[in-house]
XYZ file of C-alpha atoms in Angstrom:
472
model
C 84.123 67.988 77.435
C 87.029 69.668 75.618
C 87.051 71.648 72.412
C 90.525 70.944 71.462
C 91.031 68.224 68.381
C 93.581 65.259 68.197
C 96.925 66.780 67.642
C 98.748 64.404 66.661
C 101.492 66.540 67.396
C 100.334 70.102 66.647
C 102.718 71.740 68.223
C 105.744 69.657 69.048
C 108.457 72.027 69.070
C 109.612 71.007 73.213
C 109.049 67.924 72.249
C 112.018 67.892 69.455
C 114.060 70.157 71.172
C 114.317 68.415 74.423
C 114.174 64.753 72.741
C 116.278 64.978 69.733
C 118.060 69.069 70.042
C 116.261 70.022 66.799
C 118.557 68.153 65.456
C 118.062 63.988 64.239
C 119.945 61.688 66.352
C 123.594 60.586 64.787
C 123.113 57.500 62.713
C 123.906 53.964 64.269
C 125.104 51.801 61.831
C 122.969 48.346 62.505
C 122.130 45.833 59.799
C 118.268 47.133 58.436
C 115.391 44.840 58.192
C 116.177 43.429 54.288
C 113.588 41.848 51.997
C 111.713 43.008 49.153
C 109.024 45.664 49.400
C 106.436 42.753 48.873
C 107.469 40.431 51.512
C 104.538 38.699 53.636
C 103.475 39.201 57.108
C 106.523 37.700 59.224
C 105.367 34.187 60.655
C 103.454 34.225 64.603
C 106.803 34.222 66.755
C 106.417 31.254 68.852
C 104.499 32.407 72.618
C 102.487 34.933 69.884
C 99.068 34.518 68.639
C 98.091 36.956 65.310
C 95.290 38.760 66.356
C 95.002 41.041 63.220
C 96.794 41.713 59.902
C 96.419 43.057 56.328
C 99.259 42.053 53.482
C 97.881 44.504 51.399
C 97.942 42.186 48.097
C 95.890 42.670 44.990
C 95.742 43.876 41.841
C 97.509 47.246 41.154
C 95.239 50.399 41.460
C 92.679 48.737 43.967
C 91.661 50.395 47.348
C 92.777 48.644 50.695
C 90.171 46.186 51.702
C 86.977 47.594 52.723
C 86.886 44.854 55.633
C 89.576 46.083 57.353
C 90.062 49.908 56.504
C 87.846 53.059 56.486
C 88.974 55.497 53.759
C 88.979 58.728 55.379
C 87.952 61.932 52.555
C 87.794 65.938 53.113
C 89.250 68.475 55.443
C 87.959 66.623 58.971
C 85.655 64.309 59.901
C 81.926 65.684 59.827
C 81.450 67.434 63.000
C 85.001 67.085 64.016
C 87.797 70.257 64.040
C 89.158 71.619 60.584
C 91.992 70.428 59.134
C 91.651 67.320 60.952
C 93.214 69.346 64.261
C 96.847 69.575 63.432
C 96.481 72.647 60.363
C 97.810 70.358 57.671
C 96.341 71.478 54.434
C 96.016 68.615 52.251
C 92.260 67.450 51.040
C 92.452 63.409 51.924
C 90.340 61.527 48.546
C 89.799 57.779 47.877
C 91.310 58.206 44.409
C 93.381 55.183 43.416
C 96.217 58.087 42.526
C 96.508 58.752 46.379
C 95.921 55.453 47.860
C 95.630 52.128 46.090
C 97.562 48.838 46.076
C 100.403 48.075 43.616
C 99.996 44.626 42.766
C 103.142 43.788 44.019
C 101.942 43.061 48.271
C 102.149 46.513 49.126
C 99.880 50.131 50.042
C 100.693 53.338 48.403
C 99.710 56.556 49.916
C 100.992 59.442 47.583
C 100.491 62.846 48.110
C 99.794 64.815 44.363
C 99.498 68.353 43.964
C 97.038 69.885 41.307
C 97.202 73.701 41.004
C 97.491 75.223 44.037
C 95.466 71.913 45.789
C 97.092 69.095 47.562
C 95.296 65.789 47.980
C 96.539 62.562 49.585
C 94.696 59.823 51.881
C 94.511 58.600 54.975
C 92.816 55.533 56.196
C 91.912 53.473 59.562
C 91.106 50.224 61.113
C 87.405 49.502 61.032
C 88.236 47.351 64.215
C 88.646 49.469 67.243
C 89.165 46.960 69.851
C 93.031 46.658 69.878
C 93.940 45.945 74.004
C 96.424 43.454 75.238
C 94.062 40.975 77.864
C 95.153 41.526 81.355
C 98.533 39.760 81.897
C 100.178 40.132 78.122
C 101.695 42.257 75.618
C 100.015 43.692 72.646
C 102.310 44.058 69.261
C 101.268 46.695 66.831
C 103.999 46.449 63.460
C 103.785 47.927 60.328
C 106.606 47.491 57.650
C 106.953 51.256 55.927
C 109.094 52.731 53.454
C 108.516 56.798 54.460
C 108.441 59.030 51.229
C 111.730 58.852 49.466
C 111.800 62.990 49.862
C 114.695 64.755 51.424
C 115.565 68.877 51.573
C 113.741 71.106 50.205
C 112.194 68.952 48.214
C 110.642 66.838 51.283
C 109.394 69.733 53.229
C 105.543 69.514 54.629
C 105.551 65.765 53.664
C 104.316 64.104 57.234
C 104.022 60.359 57.055
C 102.474 58.742 59.997
C 101.111 55.210 61.408
C 99.852 55.396 64.918
C 96.545 54.194 67.116
C 93.581 56.805 68.639
C 91.428 55.652 71.159
C 88.356 53.753 70.273
C 85.636 56.613 72.107
C 87.045 59.319 69.404
C 85.238 57.689 66.697
C 82.358 59.640 66.667
C 83.260 62.096 69.331
C 86.186 64.304 68.088
C 85.994 66.261 71.027
C 87.621 64.207 73.761
C 91.307 64.146 72.468
C 93.727 63.345 74.427
C 92.047 61.499 77.542
C 91.312 58.846 75.281
C 94.935 58.309 74.073
C 96.972 58.515 71.111
C 100.181 56.248 70.222
C 102.136 57.696 67.394
C 104.261 54.697 66.444
C 106.010 55.953 63.622
C 105.643 59.762 62.484
C 108.490 61.731 60.454
C 108.807 65.225 59.022
C 110.099 67.154 56.124
C 112.432 64.220 55.192
C 114.037 63.819 57.626
C 116.099 60.605 58.839
C 114.351 59.942 62.102
C 111.254 58.322 63.295
C 109.340 59.863 66.312
C 107.261 57.998 68.711
C 105.067 59.506 71.002
C 102.317 59.280 73.788
C 99.502 61.511 73.883
C 96.899 61.379 77.023
C 95.456 63.272 79.447
C 94.171 67.234 78.891
C 95.028 69.781 76.299
C 96.942 72.080 76.917
C 99.771 70.746 79.958
C 98.863 68.108 81.819
C 100.843 65.104 82.300
C 101.712 64.322 78.741
C 102.400 68.055 77.965
C 100.251 68.558 75.512
C 99.957 69.340 72.359
C 103.361 67.838 72.708
C 103.068 64.765 74.080
C 105.937 62.457 75.501
C 107.671 62.031 72.676
C 111.780 60.586 71.693
C 112.804 59.831 68.351
C 116.102 58.536 66.607
C 117.834 58.023 62.941
C 116.639 54.817 61.062
C 119.031 51.990 61.507
C 121.572 51.313 58.791
C 119.523 52.802 55.454
C 117.823 56.240 55.982
C 114.091 56.253 56.897
C 113.474 56.902 53.385
C 115.448 54.918 51.191
C 114.397 51.704 52.228
C 111.598 49.376 54.073
C 111.888 49.830 58.184
C 109.741 47.729 61.035
C 107.960 50.414 63.427
C 106.594 48.200 65.762
C 104.987 49.531 69.346
C 104.369 47.337 72.650
C 101.460 47.902 75.050
C 102.586 45.563 77.712
C 99.936 44.604 80.725
C 102.529 41.402 81.904
C 104.344 44.018 84.245
C 103.170 46.025 87.038
C 103.832 49.134 86.326
C 103.077 48.363 82.784
C 104.554 49.767 79.773
C 104.508 51.258 76.281
C 107.385 50.873 74.294
C 108.509 52.186 71.151
C 110.663 50.123 68.521
C 112.276 50.495 64.941
C 113.655 47.131 63.671
C 113.442 45.766 66.547
C 115.878 48.275 68.877
C 113.448 50.198 71.540
C 114.305 54.171 71.423
C 111.099 55.242 73.247
C 108.979 53.990 76.355
C 107.079 55.125 79.231
C 106.053 53.723 82.444
C 102.660 53.859 84.164
C 104.305 55.071 86.834
C 104.717 58.204 84.884
C 101.444 59.211 85.291
C 98.334 59.423 87.265
C 95.877 56.715 87.897
C 92.717 58.520 86.456
C 95.052 59.357 83.408
C 96.393 56.103 82.879
C 92.608 54.714 83.005
C 90.994 57.213 80.755
C 93.674 55.874 77.911
C 93.054 52.539 78.726
C 90.435 51.196 80.294
C 87.942 51.570 76.688
C 87.476 49.176 74.609
C 90.659 49.303 72.666
C 92.180 51.421 69.638
C 92.308 51.477 65.864
C 95.112 52.270 63.515
C 95.240 54.720 61.412
C 97.626 55.477 58.112
C 98.425 58.452 56.313
C 100.311 61.188 54.945
C 99.778 64.883 55.609
C 101.174 68.268 54.125
C 101.823 70.510 56.289
C 100.512 71.394 59.481
C 101.990 72.316 62.854
C 104.858 69.493 63.390
C 106.554 70.078 60.038
C 106.282 73.428 60.064
C 107.423 73.534 63.316
C 110.939 72.150 62.058
C 110.763 73.616 58.691
C 108.739 76.948 58.790
C 105.736 77.463 56.680
C 105.215 74.416 54.789
C 104.981 72.805 51.526
C 106.506 75.302 49.797
C 107.426 76.233 46.368
C 110.234 73.627 46.730
C 108.202 70.626 47.590
C 107.758 67.693 45.099
C 104.511 65.450 44.574
C 103.980 62.408 44.138
C 106.479 60.711 46.247
C 104.661 58.205 47.901
C 104.538 56.210 51.513
C 105.138 52.572 51.215
C 103.407 49.987 53.381
C 104.199 46.315 52.966
C 102.065 45.150 55.897
C 100.441 45.880 59.297
C 99.720 43.131 61.906
C 98.699 42.956 65.272
C 99.991 40.115 67.919
C 99.413 39.106 71.279
C 101.346 37.456 73.568
C 99.846 33.963 74.858
C 98.895 31.285 73.013
C 99.440 29.776 69.581
C 95.759 30.051 68.276
C 94.989 33.278 65.849
C 91.892 34.734 67.697
C 88.565 35.845 65.530
C 87.913 39.282 64.455
C 86.890 40.590 67.767
C 87.507 41.648 71.748
C 88.198 37.618 73.041
C 84.804 36.766 74.762
C 84.674 36.479 78.222
C 85.300 33.913 79.941
C 82.554 34.448 82.523
C 79.302 36.399 81.430
C 79.439 40.028 82.129
C 77.842 41.628 85.095
C 74.100 42.558 84.315
C 73.573 45.769 84.169
C 71.523 46.586 81.270
C 67.980 45.208 80.958
C 67.630 43.526 77.637
C 63.506 44.480 77.767
C 64.491 48.411 78.106
C 64.867 50.565 75.155
C 68.717 50.092 74.525
C 69.814 53.556 72.678
C 71.511 52.798 69.967
C 74.853 55.551 70.860
C 75.386 54.015 74.285
C 77.337 51.005 73.005
C 80.599 50.198 74.722
C 82.776 49.231 71.316
C 81.470 49.964 67.493
C 83.507 50.242 63.986
C 82.951 52.104 60.838
C 79.355 54.420 62.413
C 78.806 57.888 63.470
C 76.737 59.838 65.852
C 74.226 62.353 64.671
C 71.008 64.456 66.868
C 68.155 62.844 65.552
C 64.389 64.051 65.299
C 63.098 61.005 66.573
C 61.477 61.240 69.554
C 62.465 64.413 70.014
C 66.057 64.562 71.604
C 69.111 62.623 71.928
C 71.090 60.989 69.064
C 71.099 58.045 66.568
C 73.862 55.652 65.366
C 74.154 56.479 61.527
C 76.664 56.290 58.424
C 76.057 52.583 58.825
C 77.189 50.196 56.662
C 77.908 46.898 55.044
C 80.644 45.627 57.719
C 79.853 47.727 60.540
C 78.829 46.947 63.844
C 78.148 47.932 67.183
C 78.893 46.279 71.129
C 76.725 46.263 74.295
C 77.896 44.399 77.503
C 76.211 42.547 80.273
C 72.844 42.747 78.696
C 70.498 40.960 80.627
C 67.948 38.564 79.127
C 66.592 36.908 82.586
C 65.384 33.622 83.110
C 62.513 33.692 80.884
C 63.654 33.293 77.314
C 63.460 36.901 74.823
C 62.249 35.449 71.365
C 61.902 39.243 69.802
C 64.091 41.826 68.295
C 62.732 45.310 67.402
C 64.925 48.138 66.696
C 63.849 51.962 65.666
C 65.441 52.446 62.018
C 65.451 55.059 59.292
C 66.799 54.696 55.446
C 67.682 57.634 53.114
C 69.303 55.071 50.928
C 69.593 55.088 47.156
C 66.992 52.688 45.347
C 68.414 49.310 44.829
C 70.309 49.625 48.256
C 69.336 47.519 51.314
C 70.869 44.747 54.003
C 70.636 43.333 57.151
C 70.097 44.570 60.745
C 71.688 41.494 63.168
C 71.851 40.337 66.384
C 74.952 38.145 67.714
C 75.699 36.884 70.910
C 79.270 37.027 72.660
C 80.920 36.954 69.408
C 81.080 39.253 66.079
C 81.989 35.520 64.713
C 78.892 33.927 66.190
C 75.850 33.449 63.831
C 73.159 35.700 64.081
C 70.055 34.847 66.038
C 67.823 36.879 64.211
C 67.739 39.603 61.665
C 65.676 41.789 59.238
C 66.263 43.569 56.411
C 65.555 47.394 55.586
C 65.792 49.130 52.213
C 64.306 52.794 51.791
C 61.820 54.146 54.690
C 61.446 57.823 52.840
C 64.326 59.490 54.828
C 67.636 58.757 57.093
C 65.252 60.574 60.021
C 61.763 58.988 58.489
C 61.696 56.506 61.898
C 59.929 53.260 62.077
C 60.061 50.265 64.843
C 60.571 46.893 63.182
C 60.302 43.369 64.468
C 62.581 39.950 63.840
C 61.853 36.778 65.813
C 65.337 35.581 67.387
C 66.149 32.309 69.015
C 65.397 32.724 72.746
C 67.991 33.557 75.294
C 68.018 34.096 78.410
C 71.278 34.611 81.079
C 73.695 37.913 80.590
C 75.542 38.106 77.177
C 77.195 40.776 75.058
C 75.321 42.055 72.210
C 76.420 42.553 69.009
C 74.124 44.599 66.490
C 76.220 43.901 63.042
C 74.859 45.198 59.169
C 75.218 43.669 56.262
C 74.970 44.299 52.347
C 75.703 43.445 49.173
C 76.152 47.391 48.303
C 79.080 49.674 49.806
C 76.567 52.693 50.248
C 74.997 53.513 54.093
C 71.794 51.962 54.283
C 70.639 52.336 57.775
C 70.275 54.716 61.167
C 69.761 52.989 64.333
C 67.711 54.785 66.930
C 67.415 52.451 69.558
C 66.672 48.723 70.204
C 64.655 46.439 72.441
C 64.429 42.329 73.226
C 61.130 40.952 74.282
C 59.047 37.968 74.353
């Protein structure tokens, strides 16, 4: 596997020169999307259904919803490439000064310089399954005001609204094959929005990595920095070949067709469980440096936030709101995993909120770790056969602090289905102190998608999972 990190524009000078002549495109006089900064998520358009949204309502100084978002911290993922793979210099934190609601219906991500250190924030959705069903269009949209700073004072500012393929979470070495959609990127306070696709291999490949397939344009009407604008990405599976499209305030400025890529590259990018969304403001790194030299500089000012009014995801077709998971299949998935076999926890088809680590249990392999309230794992095509399974057993460990515990639950075919069984777990003596815990379940036959879900009254990690099985 490639060890190259997700570049999110690590080195885009070639694309900038090709797509924009190393200069911002001329301003097109159009009406900017107006309204107060704290406007609500728009009503679902006719012919679409709302998949997921966050309006960022809440009291001033509070964090974004922990049910919707994970706050990344530090200079990298644990075990991932340093400086997030982009050369950015800031330390991401969960400090309300860097990331919090403003009490008026907005999220603010604010870079701050203290002494010689820059801090900022980066959040990503717990959900990793944003993907259009066959024959539909997925629309990912955010209403955002970029940090209101320009000129030398803006050198190094790098706000972004983007998406990464689900297999990247917990792996960190499979970029760019798993895909990256940069819905909105901006650097150095320029009045321009960039849309970028990353895919294939690095360097080079069909997406010309580490540059990606990129285009940009000025924000319509008011500048990107001085006003809210709506940034939208569409993944269209209703046409052949499929298309990817980028918009600002409803005006398309970039597209990529399936026909531009070979079948293997396209399948690697689109054939997995889906994508998770990210919002962040980086400081410095390859992209701003490509246009501004070594950034940030002594002239760069601190404390200018990116303001996010809402983020929403719609899918074409239907008029109801699907549950917060991938739509359940219309027929049982094909059998492929025997429910009575030892199912290794790391062999999931999708997950949210967890990580992988080397296990000491049974001598080798990996276990799923860093599991907390609201996290989940999905296993497709689990075949229970015609004889009902009535017991669930899981190999678990916990080094949770005193008073921290939670439930390990089994659900079938949907994250919102009632659990068919569960057990409670507290500290077992350490994160690699393993024990096998049984639980009774409602009798199950046939082939199902199995969700292992985790519920706790405390926010801290409380369990590791190595394997599980079902029996009579």
